[in-house]
Every structure is written in C-alpha cells, then in structure tokens.
Coordinates of C-alpha atoms and ligand atoms in Angstrom, one line a residue:
X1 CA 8.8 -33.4 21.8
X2 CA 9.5 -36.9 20.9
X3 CA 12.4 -37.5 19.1
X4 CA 12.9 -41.1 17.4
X5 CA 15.9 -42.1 15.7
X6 CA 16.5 -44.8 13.6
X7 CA 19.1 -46.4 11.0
X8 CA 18.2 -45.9 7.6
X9 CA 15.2 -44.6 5.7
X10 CA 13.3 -47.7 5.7
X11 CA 12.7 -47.6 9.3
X12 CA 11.9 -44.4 9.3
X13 CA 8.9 -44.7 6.5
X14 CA 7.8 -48.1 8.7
X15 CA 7.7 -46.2 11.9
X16 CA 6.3 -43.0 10.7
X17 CA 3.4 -45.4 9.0
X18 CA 2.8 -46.9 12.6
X19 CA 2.3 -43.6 14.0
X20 CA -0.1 -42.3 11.2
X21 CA -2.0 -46.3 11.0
X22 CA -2.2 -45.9 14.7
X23 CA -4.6 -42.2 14.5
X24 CA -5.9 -43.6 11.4
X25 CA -7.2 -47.1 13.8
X26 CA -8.3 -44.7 16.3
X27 CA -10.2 -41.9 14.4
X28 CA -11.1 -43.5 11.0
X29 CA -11.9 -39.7 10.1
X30 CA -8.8 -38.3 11.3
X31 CA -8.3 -34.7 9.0
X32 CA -4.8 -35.3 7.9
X33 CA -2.3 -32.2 6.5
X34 CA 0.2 -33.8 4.0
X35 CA 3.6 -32.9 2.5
X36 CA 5.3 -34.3 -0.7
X37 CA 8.7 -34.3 -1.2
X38 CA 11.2 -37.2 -0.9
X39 CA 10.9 -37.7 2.6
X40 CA 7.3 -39.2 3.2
X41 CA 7.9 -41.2 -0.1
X42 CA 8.8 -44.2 2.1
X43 CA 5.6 -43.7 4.6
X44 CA 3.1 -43.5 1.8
X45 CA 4.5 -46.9 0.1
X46 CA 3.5 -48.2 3.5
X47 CA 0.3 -47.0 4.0
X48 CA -0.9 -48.1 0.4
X49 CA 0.5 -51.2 2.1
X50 CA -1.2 -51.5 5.1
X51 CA -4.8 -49.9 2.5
X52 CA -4.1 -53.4 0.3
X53 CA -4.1 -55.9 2.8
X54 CA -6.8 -54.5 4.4
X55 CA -5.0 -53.5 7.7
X56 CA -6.2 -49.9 7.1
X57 CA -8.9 -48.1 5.5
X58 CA -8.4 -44.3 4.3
X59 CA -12.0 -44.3 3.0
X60 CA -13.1 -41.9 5.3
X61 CA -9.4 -39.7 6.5
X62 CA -9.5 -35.7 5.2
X63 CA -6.7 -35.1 2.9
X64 CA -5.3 -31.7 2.7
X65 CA -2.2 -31.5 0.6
X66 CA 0.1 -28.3 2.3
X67 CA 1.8 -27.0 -0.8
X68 CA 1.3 -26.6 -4.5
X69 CA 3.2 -23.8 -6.9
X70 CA 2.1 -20.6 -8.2
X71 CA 0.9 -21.3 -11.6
X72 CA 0.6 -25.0 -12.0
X73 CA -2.3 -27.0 -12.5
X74 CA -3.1 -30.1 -11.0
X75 CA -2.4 -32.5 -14.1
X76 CA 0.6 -30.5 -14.6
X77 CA 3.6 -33.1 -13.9
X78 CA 5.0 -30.5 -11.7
X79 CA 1.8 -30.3 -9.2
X80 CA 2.4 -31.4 -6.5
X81 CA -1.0 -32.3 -5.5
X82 CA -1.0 -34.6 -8.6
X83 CA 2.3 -35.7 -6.6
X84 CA 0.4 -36.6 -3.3
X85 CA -2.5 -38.0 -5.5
X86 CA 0.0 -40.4 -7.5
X87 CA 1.2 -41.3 -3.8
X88 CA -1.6 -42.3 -1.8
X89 CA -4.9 -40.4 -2.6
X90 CA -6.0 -42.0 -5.9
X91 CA -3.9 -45.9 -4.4
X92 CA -6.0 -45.6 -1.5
X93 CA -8.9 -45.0 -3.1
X94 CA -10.0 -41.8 -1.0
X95 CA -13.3 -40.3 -2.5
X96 CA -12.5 -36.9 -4.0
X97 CA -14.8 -34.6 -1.9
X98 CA -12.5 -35.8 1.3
X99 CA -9.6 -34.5 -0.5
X100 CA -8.3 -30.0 -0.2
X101 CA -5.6 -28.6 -2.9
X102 CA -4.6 -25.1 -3.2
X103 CA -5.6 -24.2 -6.6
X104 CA -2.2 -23.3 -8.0
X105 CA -3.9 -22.5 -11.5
X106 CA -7.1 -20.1 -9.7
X107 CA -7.0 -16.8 -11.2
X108 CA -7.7 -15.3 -7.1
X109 CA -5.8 -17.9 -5.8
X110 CA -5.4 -16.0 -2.6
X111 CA -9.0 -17.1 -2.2
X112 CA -8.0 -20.6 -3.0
X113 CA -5.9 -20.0 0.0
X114 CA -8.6 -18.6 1.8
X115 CA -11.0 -21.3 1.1
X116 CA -8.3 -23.8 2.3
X117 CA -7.9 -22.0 6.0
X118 CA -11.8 -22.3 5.8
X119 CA -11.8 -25.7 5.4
X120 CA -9.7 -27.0 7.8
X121 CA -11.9 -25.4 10.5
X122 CA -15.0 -26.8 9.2
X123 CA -12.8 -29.9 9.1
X124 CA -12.6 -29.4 12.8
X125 CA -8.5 -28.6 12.4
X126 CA -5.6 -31.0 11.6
X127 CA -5.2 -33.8 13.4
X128 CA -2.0 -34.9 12.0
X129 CA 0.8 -32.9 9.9
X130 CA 2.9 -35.0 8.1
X131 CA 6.2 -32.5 7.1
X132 CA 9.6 -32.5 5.8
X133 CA 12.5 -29.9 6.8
X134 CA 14.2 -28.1 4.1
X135 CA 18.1 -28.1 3.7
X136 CA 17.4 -23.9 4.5
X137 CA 15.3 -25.3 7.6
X138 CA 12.2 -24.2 5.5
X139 CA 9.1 -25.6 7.0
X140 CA 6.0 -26.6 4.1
X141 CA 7.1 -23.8 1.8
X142 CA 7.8 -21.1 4.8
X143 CA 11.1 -19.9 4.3
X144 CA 13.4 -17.8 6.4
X145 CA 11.9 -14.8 7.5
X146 CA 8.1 -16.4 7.7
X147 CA 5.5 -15.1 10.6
X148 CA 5.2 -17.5 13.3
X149 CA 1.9 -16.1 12.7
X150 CA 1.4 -16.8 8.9
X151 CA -1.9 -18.3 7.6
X152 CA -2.0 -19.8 3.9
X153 CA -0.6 -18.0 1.7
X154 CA 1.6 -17.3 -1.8
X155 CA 4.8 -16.9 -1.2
X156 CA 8.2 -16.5 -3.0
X157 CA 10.5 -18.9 -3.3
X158 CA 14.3 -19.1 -2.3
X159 CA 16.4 -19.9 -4.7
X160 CA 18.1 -22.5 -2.5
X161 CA 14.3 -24.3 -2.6
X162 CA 13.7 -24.1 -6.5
X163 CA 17.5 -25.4 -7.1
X164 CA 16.5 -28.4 -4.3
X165 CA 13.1 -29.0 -6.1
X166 CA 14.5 -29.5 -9.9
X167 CA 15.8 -33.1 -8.9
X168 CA 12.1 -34.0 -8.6
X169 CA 10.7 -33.8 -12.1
X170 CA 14.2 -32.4 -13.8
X171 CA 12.3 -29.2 -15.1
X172 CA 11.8 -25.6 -14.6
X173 CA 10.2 -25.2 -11.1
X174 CA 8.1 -22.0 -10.4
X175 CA 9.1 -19.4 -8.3
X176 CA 6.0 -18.3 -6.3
X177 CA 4.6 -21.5 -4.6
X178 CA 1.0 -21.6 -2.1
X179 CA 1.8 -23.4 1.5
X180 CA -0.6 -23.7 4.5
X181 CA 1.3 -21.0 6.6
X182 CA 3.1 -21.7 10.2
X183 CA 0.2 -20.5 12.4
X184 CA -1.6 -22.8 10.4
X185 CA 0.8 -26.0 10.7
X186 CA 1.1 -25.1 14.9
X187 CA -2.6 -25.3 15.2
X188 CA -2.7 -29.1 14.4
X189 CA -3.1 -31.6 17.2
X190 CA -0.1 -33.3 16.4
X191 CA 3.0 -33.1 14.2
X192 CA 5.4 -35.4 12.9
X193 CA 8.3 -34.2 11.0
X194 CA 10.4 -36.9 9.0
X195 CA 14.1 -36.0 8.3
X196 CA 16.5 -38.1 6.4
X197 CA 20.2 -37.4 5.0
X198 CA 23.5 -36.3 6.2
X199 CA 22.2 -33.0 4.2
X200 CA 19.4 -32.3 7.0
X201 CA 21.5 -32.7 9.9
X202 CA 22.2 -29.1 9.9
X203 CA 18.9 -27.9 9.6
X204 CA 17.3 -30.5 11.9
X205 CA 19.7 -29.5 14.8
X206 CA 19.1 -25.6 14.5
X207 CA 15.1 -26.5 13.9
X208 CA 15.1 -28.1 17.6
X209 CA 17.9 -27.4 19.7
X210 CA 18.3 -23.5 18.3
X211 CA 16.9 -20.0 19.3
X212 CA 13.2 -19.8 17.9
X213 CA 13.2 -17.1 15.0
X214 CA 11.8 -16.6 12.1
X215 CA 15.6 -17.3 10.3
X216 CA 14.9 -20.8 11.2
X217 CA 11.3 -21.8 10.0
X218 CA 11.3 -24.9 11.5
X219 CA 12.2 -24.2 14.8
X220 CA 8.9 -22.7 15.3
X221 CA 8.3 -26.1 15.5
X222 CA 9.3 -26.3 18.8
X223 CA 6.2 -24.5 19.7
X224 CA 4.1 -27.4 18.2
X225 CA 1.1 -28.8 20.4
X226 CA 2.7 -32.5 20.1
X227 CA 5.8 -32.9 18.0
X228 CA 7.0 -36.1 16.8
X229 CA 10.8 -36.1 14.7
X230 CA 11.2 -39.2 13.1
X231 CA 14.9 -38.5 12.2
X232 CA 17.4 -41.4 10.2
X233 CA 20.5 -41.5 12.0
X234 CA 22.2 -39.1 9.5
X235 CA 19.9 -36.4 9.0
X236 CA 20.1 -36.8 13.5
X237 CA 23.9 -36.2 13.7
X238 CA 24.1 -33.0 14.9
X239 CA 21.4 -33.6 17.3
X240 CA 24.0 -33.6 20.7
X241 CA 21.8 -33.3 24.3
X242 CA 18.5 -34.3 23.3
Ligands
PGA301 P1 12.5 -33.5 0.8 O1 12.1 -31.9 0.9 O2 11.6 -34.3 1.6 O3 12.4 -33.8 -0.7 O4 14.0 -33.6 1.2 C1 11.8 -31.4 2.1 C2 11.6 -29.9 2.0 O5 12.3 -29.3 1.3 O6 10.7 -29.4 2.7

C-alpha cells in the first residue's frame, strides 16, 4: 500500500488527478470504476481541467459509475450517475457507449447488476477504482457485514449512510441502493481511495491498520492488488505506524 498524505483537500484532488492523468497518458483506454460523493469532487474539477487545456483526453477511457439507488432514475436529481455525468462524463465529453450505470429505475435490476459484472469483463476489468470511505468504514455502498466475496448487487442501506447522503441534494434518499460489490472492487488493477475530514480518521485507521472483517468494509481493502490512500492530514490522524 501507498499511503500519501497531504495538507488540505486541494492537494489531495491535485494529486489524486496526477495519479489518474498519469494511467490516463499511458492507457488512453484505461476502464476506469468511479465513485461520487464529496470526496472525488476536487479530482474531477481537475481532470475537466487538465480535458480543457488539452493536457488529457477522456475520449476514449471506460466509465463505469460504482453506485446508484434503488429506485431512481438517471435524470432524477438524486442519481447519482447523473451526479458523475454533471462531474466529468458529459464536461469531458466521453461518448455515451463508453460510459456503464446500474439502472436504478430497471424493473429486474438485479440483471442491470448482472449486465454490469458482464461488462467490466468484456471491458477487460478495472484498471483504476476511484473510492471514498464512509464515516461507518463503508466501501462503494458495502456496508458492515458485506462478503469479501460480494459481486454487484442491491443492497440495503444503513441508516448512518442515508442520514450522511441527505447533505447532498437535501432530500429524501432511498433506502436500497445498487453498488459494484467488494469482490468486484478487489479485482481492479489498481485502487485509489481518497479520504478527507477529521470525520474519516476513524474509519480510515480501522480500514488499514485494523483486523480484516467484514465489520469494517474497507479494510478489505487491504487485500487490494495495488492500493493507493490519498488521505488530507485530518481524515490521516489516527493513522499512527504506517
Ligand atoms: P463522501 O462519501 O465522499 O461524500 O464523504 C464517501 C462515502 O460515504 O463512501
């Protein structure tokens, strides 16, 4: 594991956008698995960036957004598909049949979840994960309690995460949500996990320098084939011997 800490949120997003421009230089078709949430807000303002003055193209990169709700669909101001799309998808300008969602509104969407899995084979797997930890240590939306060998799938959602997830739109958020499962995140190349906040500290330190179990989502993490933590110095405080 690589763990880089920095000052503030700003570096973090700057950094985190080196790491991803730098795969992105090397494998213009890198397959990329992508969170929303605050955390990569910073690292997608500098990718659309870097895609405006021409330092990057995402013309040709595989989008496949990690999480959507139950329920929702994609126009809704709650999707969080249309989040990632608002973010970087539509700015960047990367053609639609390059980009996966989990069809939150599909009747079956267990087979939307299905189609997903299949799809990031034929994609040839992830090559990059871009996640966020939750204030439960949540990983994507695998709470506590999630398989280390969980595929995509619909699952509940704790009440801690719905209560976390009003501040984003200020509305009702659904309590079933679809999230590539933890089998599914392991199996990428690479992984880089952004944490920033005093509020994450707790969960960051139990996520890499805890007991792996399934209490602790994220500490499967440690299991990853390449893990990069960009951490601020807050969300790194509890982070003593590493
Ligand atoms: P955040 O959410 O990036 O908005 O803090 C992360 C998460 O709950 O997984």
């Amino acid at each position: 594991m690589e763990l880089i800490v920095l000052d503030n949120y700003e570096e973090l997003s700057a950094e985190a956008a080196n790491i991803v421009k730098a795969l992105i230089r090397h494998k213009p078709d890198a397959t990329l698995g992508l969170t929303t949430g605050n955390s990569p807000i910073g690292l997608y303002r500098e990718l659309v960036r870097s895609h405006y003055s021409s330092d990057i193209s995402l013309e040709r990169v595989r989008i496949f957004c990690l999480e959507e709700y139950l329920g929702v669909q994609p126009d809704d101001r709650r999707s969080l598909f249309g989040w990632l799309n608002d973010l970087i998808i539509a700015p960047c300008a990367v053609p639609g049949s390059q980009v996966y969602r989990l069809k939150g509104e599909d009747p079956e969407p267990q087979i939307s979840c299905e189609q997903f899995e299949r799809a990031i084979k034929d994609a040839g797997g992830f090559d990059l994960v871009v996640e966020g930890i939750g204030t439960n240590a949540h990983i994507g939306f695998n709470e506590p309690g999630s398989s280390e060998h969980s595929r995509t799938r619909i699952v509940s959602l704790n009440e801690s995460t719905i209560n976390y997830n009003f501040q984003y739109w200020n509305s009702a958020v659904p309590s079933y949500g679809m999230t590539a499962g933890i089998s599914t995140l392991l199996s990428s190349k690479h992984i880089l996990l952004l944490a920033s906040g005093q509020n994450k500290a707790e969960s960051l330190a139990r996520a890499l320098t805890g007991k792996i179990s399934p209490d602790v989502p994220a500490s499967y993490l440690q299991r990853s084939r390449r893990l990069t933590v960009v951490a601020d110095r807050d969300a790194a405080s509890q982070l003593s011997g590493l």
